[in-house]
Amino acid sequence: MRVYLLVMLVAAAVTYLTTPLARWLALRSGAITAVRERDVHAIPTPRMGGVAMLLGMAVAMVIASRMPFLEGVFSQPTAWAVLGGAAMVCLLGAADDIWDLDWFTKLIGQVLVVGLMAWLGGVQLVSVPIAGRTIGSAQLSLVATVLVVVVAINAVNFVDGLDGLAAGLIAIGGTGFFVYTYLLSRDASSTDYSNVASVVVAVLVGACLGFLPHNVHPARIFMGDSGSMLIGLTIASAGIIVTGQIDSAVVSDRQSIPAFLPIVLPLAVLVLPLMDMGLAVIRRVGAGRSPFHPDRRHLHHRLLQLGHSHRRAVVIMYLWTAVVAFGTASLAVWSTSSALWALGIGAAIALVLTLGPLRGHVLRTTPTSRGASDDHPRTDARHRSGAPVDR
């Protein structure tokens, strides 16, 4: 555990120290989020914080590969494939942060990056840890992998609408996921606790934690598409990696349940982003509009409309993520009934805080605090393209 915590600390420290450099690059390259009438933030703010997050992850991975405890993890190309995929998708996002790419170009780029990572690096969804089921063909495995990762990438993109929201959600959900993967590796082997998924999640959580001090309200820099794509790909890849590490003869049915959930989308960590994206698509298509048509009805917008302050809305979404992520991870150590009781109690507390008396007056429509707007568009031209955007 101490080795993983050290790796996480390295990723956090490097990200924290290089974020001012990313901010400088954003200002020099024109990667700045403009303010429009319906935006929540009050001043133009540089984006492209994902570049600093990538640097933190890369340095931490290199150092981890030199540690004797983790040597076996890096004997296979999987971890490096994830880092390579993260680097490519971060560059794609950085291009979008600077030049405002249209949604179709971004989607094609995401598919190509994930396809390369899966095909050349072996990061593929090949089995489901329930009843030993496997995907029937290499082609189907590749398609399933691309679908899962691309959905996760765009789910994070959709939810990143308030200062510190996406980075905090992934840090909290990733911590729950890390706990599960660590317990899984510990149960599978009494002598070797090293685990590819644990390393990947540890460096991701560290990068998110290192970025948060610069991104909490009022943010000095946004992660941009370079960051949202990066963390979406990484957390989904970690969920996929877990499928190749679960031995049905070692892991009980109870323990396989929390592994199955992250595989599907990965649900346990990205429950709020996926819910937000799903509701947005249903809402817009039902109204006869494009699923990428912007509106102000995301989950974070609704919390603001309920009367929560900017920071309180973020904390409430943190709480919901913690309830689901840690409730799922608890299945590795508790009985199903105990885990469900804990999940129910946590959900009840979160619901009371969401709808309870701590709410203030309904937020005025005139922006007074820093956040994001309808799918976070940055320019009028970007809005006309109908593209889904992140900060």
Short mmCIF file of C-alpha atoms in Angstrom, two decimals:
data_model
loop_
_atom_site.label_atom_id
_atom_site.label_comp_id
_atom_site.label_asym_id
_atom_site.label_seq_id
_atom_site.Cartn_x
_atom_site.Cartn_y
_atom_site.Cartn_z
CA MET A 1 0.00 0.00 0.00
CA ARG A 2 2.82 2.41 0.84
CA VAL A 3 4.30 2.02 -2.64
CA TYR A 4 0.99 2.91 -4.27
CA LEU A 5 0.61 5.92 -1.99
CA LEU A 6 4.12 7.07 -2.94
CA VAL A 7 3.28 6.78 -6.64
CA MET A 8 0.07 8.72 -6.04
CA LEU A 9 1.99 11.43 -4.19
CA VAL A 10 4.51 11.77 -7.03
CA ALA A 11 1.71 12.19 -9.58
CA ALA A 12 0.01 14.78 -7.36
CA ALA A 13 3.22 16.76 -6.75
CA VAL A 14 4.28 16.86 -10.40
CA THR A 15 0.77 17.84 -11.53
CA TYR A 16 0.54 20.57 -8.92
CA LEU A 17 3.94 22.01 -9.85
CA THR A 18 3.39 21.90 -13.63
CA THR A 19 -0.16 23.28 -13.68
CA PRO A 20 1.12 26.91 -13.74
CA LEU A 21 3.15 25.91 -16.81
CA ALA A 22 0.00 24.53 -18.45
CA ARG A 23 -1.80 27.77 -17.60
CA TRP A 24 0.98 29.78 -19.23
CA LEU A 25 0.81 27.59 -22.35
CA ALA A 26 -2.96 28.06 -22.49
CA LEU A 27 -2.62 31.83 -22.30
CA ARG A 28 0.08 31.89 -24.97
CA SER A 29 -1.83 29.60 -27.33
CA GLY A 30 -5.22 31.24 -26.86
CA ALA A 31 -6.81 28.24 -25.11
CA ILE A 32 -9.14 30.41 -23.04
CA THR A 33 -12.76 29.81 -22.09
CA ALA A 34 -14.71 32.92 -23.03
CA VAL A 35 -17.68 34.25 -21.06
CA ARG A 36 -21.11 34.37 -22.63
CA GLU A 37 -24.45 35.50 -21.29
CA ARG A 38 -25.57 32.04 -20.16
CA ASP A 39 -22.19 31.01 -18.72
CA VAL A 40 -21.76 30.66 -14.96
CA HIS A 41 -18.14 31.75 -14.79
CA ALA A 42 -17.49 35.49 -14.62
CA ILE A 43 -14.10 35.96 -16.27
CA PRO A 44 -12.27 34.35 -19.24
CA THR A 45 -10.26 31.44 -17.86
CA PRO A 46 -7.44 29.44 -19.46
CA ARG A 47 -7.98 25.75 -20.02
CA MET A 48 -5.64 22.88 -21.03
CA GLY A 49 -4.93 21.71 -17.48
CA GLY A 50 -4.92 18.16 -18.80
CA VAL A 51 -1.36 18.72 -20.02
CA ALA A 52 -0.15 19.06 -16.42
CA MET A 53 -2.17 15.99 -15.41
CA LEU A 54 -0.52 13.99 -18.20
CA LEU A 55 2.94 15.09 -17.04
CA GLY A 56 2.13 14.04 -13.48
CA MET A 57 0.91 10.62 -14.61
CA ALA A 58 3.90 10.07 -16.91
CA VAL A 59 6.53 10.93 -14.27
CA ALA A 60 4.78 8.77 -11.68
CA MET A 61 4.57 5.83 -14.09
CA VAL A 62 8.25 6.07 -14.95
CA ILE A 63 9.23 6.15 -11.28
CA ALA A 64 6.84 3.28 -10.51
CA SER A 65 8.46 1.16 -13.23
CA ARG A 66 11.79 1.46 -11.37
CA MET A 67 10.37 0.19 -8.07
CA PRO A 68 11.12 -3.48 -7.30
CA PHE A 69 7.62 -4.02 -5.90
CA LEU A 70 6.05 -3.01 -9.22
CA GLU A 71 8.56 -4.53 -11.65
CA GLY A 72 6.17 -7.31 -12.61
CA VAL A 73 3.44 -4.80 -13.48
CA PHE A 74 5.62 -3.20 -16.15
CA SER A 75 6.91 -6.47 -17.61
CA GLN A 76 3.81 -6.38 -19.84
CA PRO A 77 2.96 -3.45 -22.14
CA THR A 78 -0.48 -2.83 -20.63
CA ALA A 79 0.42 0.05 -18.32
CA TRP A 80 2.47 1.76 -21.01
CA ALA A 81 -0.36 1.29 -23.50
CA VAL A 82 -2.73 3.13 -21.17
CA LEU A 83 -0.21 5.95 -20.75
CA GLY A 84 0.27 6.11 -24.52
CA GLY A 85 -3.47 6.25 -25.09
CA ALA A 86 -3.78 8.94 -22.43
CA ALA A 87 -1.05 10.99 -24.10
CA MET A 88 -2.67 10.75 -27.54
CA VAL A 89 -6.14 11.65 -26.32
CA CYS A 90 -4.70 14.49 -24.23
CA LEU A 91 -3.07 15.93 -27.34
CA LEU A 92 -6.38 15.62 -29.18
CA GLY A 93 -8.07 17.46 -26.33
CA ALA A 94 -5.35 20.12 -26.29
CA ALA A 95 -5.97 20.71 -30.00
CA ASP A 96 -9.65 21.15 -29.22
CA ASP A 97 -8.82 23.52 -26.34
CA ILE A 98 -6.86 25.71 -28.76
CA TRP A 99 -8.78 25.44 -32.04
CA ASP A 100 -12.30 24.31 -31.00
CA LEU A 101 -12.60 21.16 -33.09
CA ASP A 102 -16.06 20.11 -34.22
CA TRP A 103 -17.72 17.20 -32.41
CA PHE A 104 -17.35 14.74 -35.28
CA THR A 105 -13.60 15.31 -35.58
CA LYS A 106 -13.21 14.75 -31.85
CA LEU A 107 -15.29 11.57 -31.97
CA ILE A 108 -13.26 10.13 -34.83
CA GLY A 109 -10.05 11.00 -33.00
CA GLN A 110 -11.27 9.31 -29.84
CA VAL A 111 -12.21 6.14 -31.72
CA LEU A 112 -8.81 6.02 -33.43
CA VAL A 113 -6.88 6.56 -30.19
CA VAL A 114 -8.83 3.94 -28.26
CA GLY A 115 -8.62 1.52 -31.17
CA LEU A 116 -4.85 1.86 -31.29
CA MET A 117 -4.54 1.43 -27.53
CA ALA A 118 -6.70 -1.68 -27.61
CA TRP A 119 -5.19 -3.23 -30.74
CA LEU A 120 -1.49 -2.53 -30.13
CA GLY A 121 -1.46 -2.40 -26.35
CA GLY A 122 -3.79 -5.25 -25.54
CA VAL A 123 -6.14 -3.17 -23.40
CA GLN A 124 -9.30 -5.00 -24.43
CA LEU A 125 -12.55 -6.09 -22.89
CA VAL A 126 -12.32 -9.84 -23.41
CA SER A 127 -14.28 -11.31 -20.53
CA VAL A 128 -16.89 -10.59 -17.91
CA PRO A 129 -16.01 -11.83 -14.40
CA ILE A 130 -19.33 -13.58 -13.91
CA ALA A 131 -19.62 -17.26 -14.84
CA GLY A 132 -16.36 -16.97 -16.79
CA ARG A 133 -18.03 -15.49 -19.86
CA THR A 134 -15.86 -14.29 -22.72
CA ILE A 135 -16.46 -12.15 -25.79
CA GLY A 136 -16.74 -14.33 -28.85
CA SER A 137 -14.30 -12.71 -31.27
CA ALA A 138 -11.34 -10.35 -31.45
CA GLN A 139 -13.34 -7.94 -33.60
CA LEU A 140 -16.22 -7.83 -31.12
CA SER A 141 -13.77 -7.35 -28.26
CA LEU A 142 -12.22 -4.37 -30.05
CA VAL A 143 -15.61 -2.81 -30.76
CA ALA A 144 -16.77 -3.31 -27.17
CA THR A 145 -13.57 -1.73 -25.84
CA VAL A 146 -13.86 1.30 -28.10
CA LEU A 147 -17.52 1.76 -27.17
CA VAL A 148 -16.90 1.55 -23.42
CA VAL A 149 -13.94 3.93 -23.40
CA VAL A 150 -15.44 6.50 -25.78
CA VAL A 151 -18.64 6.61 -23.70
CA ALA A 152 -16.58 7.15 -20.54
CA ILE A 153 -14.55 9.92 -22.18
CA ASN A 154 -17.64 11.84 -23.21
CA ALA A 155 -19.43 11.20 -19.92
CA VAL A 156 -16.63 12.99 -18.06
CA ASN A 157 -16.77 15.74 -20.69
CA PHE A 158 -20.49 16.26 -20.09
CA VAL A 159 -20.27 16.44 -16.29
CA ASP A 160 -17.37 18.87 -16.02
CA GLY A 161 -19.48 21.95 -15.44
CA LEU A 162 -18.35 23.45 -12.14
CA ASP A 163 -14.97 24.26 -10.63
CA GLY A 164 -13.26 21.13 -9.35
CA LEU A 165 -16.18 18.89 -10.27
CA ALA A 166 -14.73 16.38 -12.74
CA ALA A 167 -11.31 16.13 -11.07
CA GLY A 168 -12.93 15.65 -7.67
CA LEU A 169 -15.43 13.06 -8.88
CA ILE A 170 -12.69 10.97 -10.49
CA ALA A 171 -10.40 11.36 -7.47
CA ILE A 172 -13.14 10.11 -5.13
CA GLY A 173 -14.50 7.40 -7.40
CA GLY A 174 -10.98 6.38 -8.37
CA THR A 175 -10.03 6.01 -4.71
CA GLY A 176 -12.93 3.62 -4.19
CA PHE A 177 -11.91 1.73 -7.31
CA PHE A 178 -8.30 1.61 -6.12
CA VAL A 179 -9.36 0.14 -2.78
CA TYR A 180 -11.25 -2.60 -4.59
CA THR A 181 -8.43 -3.49 -7.00
CA TYR A 182 -5.94 -3.57 -4.13
CA LEU A 183 -8.16 -5.87 -2.07
CA LEU A 184 -8.73 -8.02 -5.13
CA SER A 185 -4.99 -8.47 -5.73
CA ARG A 186 -4.41 -9.13 -2.03
CA ASP A 187 -7.05 -11.89 -2.00
CA ALA A 188 -5.72 -13.40 -5.20
CA SER A 189 -2.12 -13.65 -3.93
CA SER A 190 -0.68 -13.63 -0.44
CA THR A 191 2.81 -12.69 -1.64
CA ASP A 192 2.39 -10.25 -4.55
CA TYR A 193 0.00 -7.30 -4.23
CA SER A 194 1.20 -5.57 -7.40
CA ASN A 195 -1.56 -4.88 -9.86
CA VAL A 196 -1.71 -3.01 -13.20
CA ALA A 197 -5.14 -1.52 -12.54
CA SER A 198 -4.08 -0.32 -9.09
CA VAL A 199 -1.05 1.48 -10.51
CA VAL A 200 -3.09 3.12 -13.28
CA VAL A 201 -5.79 4.30 -10.87
CA ALA A 202 -3.22 5.47 -8.29
CA VAL A 203 -1.45 7.77 -10.77
CA LEU A 204 -4.81 9.05 -12.05
CA VAL A 205 -6.08 9.85 -8.55
CA GLY A 206 -2.79 11.56 -7.77
CA ALA A 207 -3.00 13.70 -10.93
CA CYS A 208 -6.56 14.74 -10.06
CA LEU A 209 -5.58 15.64 -6.50
CA GLY A 210 -2.61 17.66 -7.71
CA PHE A 211 -4.79 19.59 -10.15
CA LEU A 212 -7.64 20.34 -7.72
CA PRO A 213 -5.93 23.17 -5.75
CA HIS A 214 -5.72 25.14 -9.01
CA ASN A 215 -9.24 24.20 -10.11
CA VAL A 216 -11.43 24.63 -7.03
CA HIS A 217 -13.77 27.61 -6.99
CA PRO A 218 -12.78 30.18 -8.12
CA ALA A 219 -10.65 28.24 -10.60
CA ARG A 220 -7.47 29.68 -12.06
CA ILE A 221 -7.43 27.07 -14.82
CA PHE A 222 -9.83 24.50 -16.28
CA MET A 223 -8.80 21.00 -17.27
CA GLY A 224 -10.37 21.44 -20.72
CA ASP A 225 -10.93 18.62 -23.14
CA SER A 226 -7.28 17.70 -22.70
CA GLY A 227 -8.11 16.79 -19.10
CA SER A 228 -11.61 15.36 -19.41
CA MET A 229 -10.58 13.03 -22.24
CA LEU A 230 -7.47 12.01 -20.34
CA ILE A 231 -9.21 11.01 -17.12
CA GLY A 232 -12.16 9.43 -18.93
CA LEU A 233 -9.89 7.16 -20.97
CA THR A 234 -7.70 6.25 -18.00
CA ILE A 235 -10.46 5.30 -15.58
CA ALA A 236 -12.28 3.27 -18.23
CA SER A 237 -9.05 1.50 -19.18
CA ALA A 238 -8.45 0.57 -15.55
CA GLY A 239 -11.92 -0.97 -15.40
CA ILE A 240 -11.21 -2.98 -18.53
CA ILE A 241 -7.85 -4.16 -17.20
CA VAL A 242 -9.59 -5.63 -14.16
CA THR A 243 -11.41 -8.12 -16.38
CA GLY A 244 -8.15 -9.79 -17.28
CA GLN A 245 -7.08 -10.14 -13.65
CA ILE A 246 -10.09 -11.86 -12.13
CA ASP A 247 -9.80 -15.59 -11.69
CA SER A 248 -13.28 -17.05 -11.26
CA ALA A 249 -11.77 -19.89 -9.24
CA VAL A 250 -10.33 -17.43 -6.71
CA VAL A 251 -12.85 -14.62 -6.60
CA SER A 252 -16.27 -15.32 -5.15
CA ASP A 253 -19.51 -14.27 -6.80
CA ARG A 254 -19.93 -11.60 -4.14
CA GLN A 255 -16.52 -10.13 -4.97
CA SER A 256 -17.08 -10.28 -8.71
CA ILE A 257 -20.09 -7.95 -8.52
CA PRO A 258 -18.10 -4.71 -7.98
CA ALA A 259 -15.72 -5.71 -10.77
CA PHE A 260 -18.64 -6.23 -13.14
CA LEU A 261 -20.03 -2.74 -12.55
CA PRO A 262 -16.91 -0.81 -13.62
CA ILE A 263 -16.69 -3.01 -16.72
CA VAL A 264 -20.12 -2.05 -17.99
CA LEU A 265 -19.38 1.67 -18.41
CA PRO A 266 -17.57 1.80 -15.75
CA LEU A 267 -20.60 2.51 -13.61
CA ALA A 268 -19.27 2.51 -10.05
CA VAL A 269 -16.87 5.39 -10.68
CA LEU A 270 -18.70 7.29 -13.44
CA VAL A 271 -22.24 6.93 -12.18
CA LEU A 272 -22.97 10.68 -12.11
CA PRO A 273 -21.29 11.53 -15.45
CA LEU A 274 -23.06 8.64 -17.16
CA MET A 275 -26.41 9.55 -15.62
CA ASP A 276 -25.96 13.18 -16.63
CA MET A 277 -25.05 12.25 -20.20
CA GLY A 278 -27.87 9.72 -20.52
CA LEU A 279 -30.49 12.15 -19.24
CA ALA A 280 -29.18 14.88 -21.54
CA VAL A 281 -29.41 12.64 -24.62
CA ILE A 282 -32.92 11.44 -23.73
CA ARG A 283 -34.08 14.96 -22.93
CA ARG A 284 -32.78 16.50 -26.15
CA VAL A 285 -33.78 13.72 -28.51
CA GLY A 286 -37.24 13.65 -26.91
CA ALA A 287 -37.55 17.35 -27.67
CA GLY A 288 -36.61 16.74 -31.29
CA ARG A 289 -33.17 18.28 -30.96
CA SER A 290 -29.64 17.03 -31.46
CA PRO A 291 -28.24 15.14 -28.45
CA PHE A 292 -25.39 17.67 -28.56
CA HIS A 293 -27.71 20.69 -28.42
CA PRO A 294 -26.68 22.71 -25.31
CA ASP A 295 -29.02 23.40 -22.42
CA ARG A 296 -28.92 24.38 -18.76
CA ARG A 297 -30.44 21.22 -17.33
CA HIS A 298 -27.36 19.22 -16.34
CA LEU A 299 -27.24 17.82 -12.82
CA HIS A 300 -24.96 20.58 -11.60
CA HIS A 301 -27.24 23.23 -13.12
CA ARG A 302 -30.20 21.69 -11.29
CA LEU A 303 -28.33 21.82 -7.98
CA LEU A 304 -27.64 25.51 -8.52
CA GLN A 305 -31.29 26.08 -9.38
CA LEU A 306 -32.29 24.33 -6.15
CA GLY A 307 -30.48 27.09 -4.31
CA HIS A 308 -27.14 25.46 -3.54
CA SER A 309 -24.03 27.57 -3.75
CA HIS A 310 -21.34 26.72 -6.28
CA ARG A 311 -19.13 24.96 -3.75
CA ARG A 312 -22.01 23.18 -2.02
CA ALA A 313 -23.27 21.82 -5.34
CA VAL A 314 -19.82 20.38 -6.02
CA VAL A 315 -19.60 18.83 -2.55
CA ILE A 316 -23.02 17.20 -2.96
CA MET A 317 -21.94 15.58 -6.21
CA TYR A 318 -18.75 14.46 -4.48
CA LEU A 319 -20.88 12.86 -1.78
CA TRP A 320 -23.05 10.94 -4.23
CA THR A 321 -19.95 9.64 -6.01
CA ALA A 322 -18.40 8.54 -2.71
CA VAL A 323 -21.59 6.72 -1.70
CA VAL A 324 -21.75 4.71 -4.92
CA ALA A 325 -18.01 4.10 -5.37
CA PHE A 326 -17.22 3.09 -1.80
CA GLY A 327 -20.52 1.25 -1.46
CA THR A 328 -19.51 -0.85 -4.44
CA ALA A 329 -15.96 -1.39 -3.17
CA SER A 330 -17.32 -2.54 0.20
CA LEU A 331 -18.65 -5.68 -1.48
CA ALA A 332 -15.07 -6.92 -1.50
CA VAL A 333 -14.94 -7.06 2.30
CA TRP A 334 -18.55 -7.04 3.52
CA SER A 335 -21.49 -9.30 2.90
CA THR A 336 -23.96 -8.21 0.25
CA SER A 337 -26.60 -7.31 2.83
CA SER A 338 -24.16 -5.20 4.87
CA ALA A 339 -22.93 -3.39 1.77
CA LEU A 340 -26.50 -2.67 0.66
CA TRP A 341 -27.37 -1.33 4.11
CA ALA A 342 -24.35 0.97 4.03
CA LEU A 343 -25.21 2.06 0.49
CA GLY A 344 -28.81 2.78 1.50
CA ILE A 345 -27.82 4.81 4.57
CA GLY A 346 -25.27 6.78 2.56
CA ALA A 347 -27.81 7.46 -0.19
CA ALA A 348 -30.38 8.64 2.38
CA ILE A 349 -27.88 11.08 3.91
CA ALA A 350 -26.90 12.36 0.46
CA LEU A 351 -30.56 12.81 -0.49
CA VAL A 352 -31.29 14.80 2.67
CA LEU A 353 -28.34 17.09 1.99
CA THR A 354 -29.39 17.47 -1.63
CA LEU A 355 -33.00 18.41 -0.94
CA GLY A 356 -32.81 19.52 2.68
CA PRO A 357 -32.81 22.82 4.54
CA LEU A 358 -29.19 23.76 3.75
CA ARG A 359 -30.32 25.12 0.40
CA GLY A 360 -30.28 28.88 -0.03
CA HIS A 361 -32.25 31.04 -2.39
CA VAL A 362 -32.51 29.98 -6.03
CA LEU A 363 -29.47 31.06 -8.00
CA ARG A 364 -29.93 34.19 -10.06
CA THR A 365 -29.75 33.77 -13.81
CA THR A 366 -27.04 36.41 -14.04
CA PRO A 367 -23.69 34.65 -13.59
CA THR A 368 -22.03 35.53 -10.32
CA SER A 369 -19.65 32.65 -9.90
CA ARG A 370 -17.33 30.55 -11.94
CA GLY A 371 -18.64 27.34 -13.47
CA ALA A 372 -19.69 26.27 -16.92
CA SER A 373 -22.49 26.71 -19.33
CA ASP A 374 -24.60 24.65 -21.65
CA ASP A 375 -22.33 21.71 -22.30
CA HIS A 376 -19.64 24.28 -21.65
CA PRO A 377 -19.42 25.90 -25.13
CA ARG A 378 -16.68 28.47 -25.45
CA THR A 379 -17.52 30.51 -28.52
CA ASP A 380 -20.56 31.34 -30.59
CA ALA A 381 -19.06 29.46 -33.53
CA ARG A 382 -18.57 26.42 -31.32
CA HIS A 383 -22.18 26.64 -30.19
CA ARG A 384 -23.44 26.80 -33.76
CA SER A 385 -21.56 23.61 -34.57
CA GLY A 386 -23.64 21.76 -32.00
CA ALA A 387 -20.54 20.21 -30.50
CA PRO A 388 -20.39 18.84 -26.98
CA VAL A 389 -17.63 20.69 -25.22
CA ASP A 390 -15.76 20.77 -21.96
CA ARG A 391 -13.85 23.47 -20.29
#
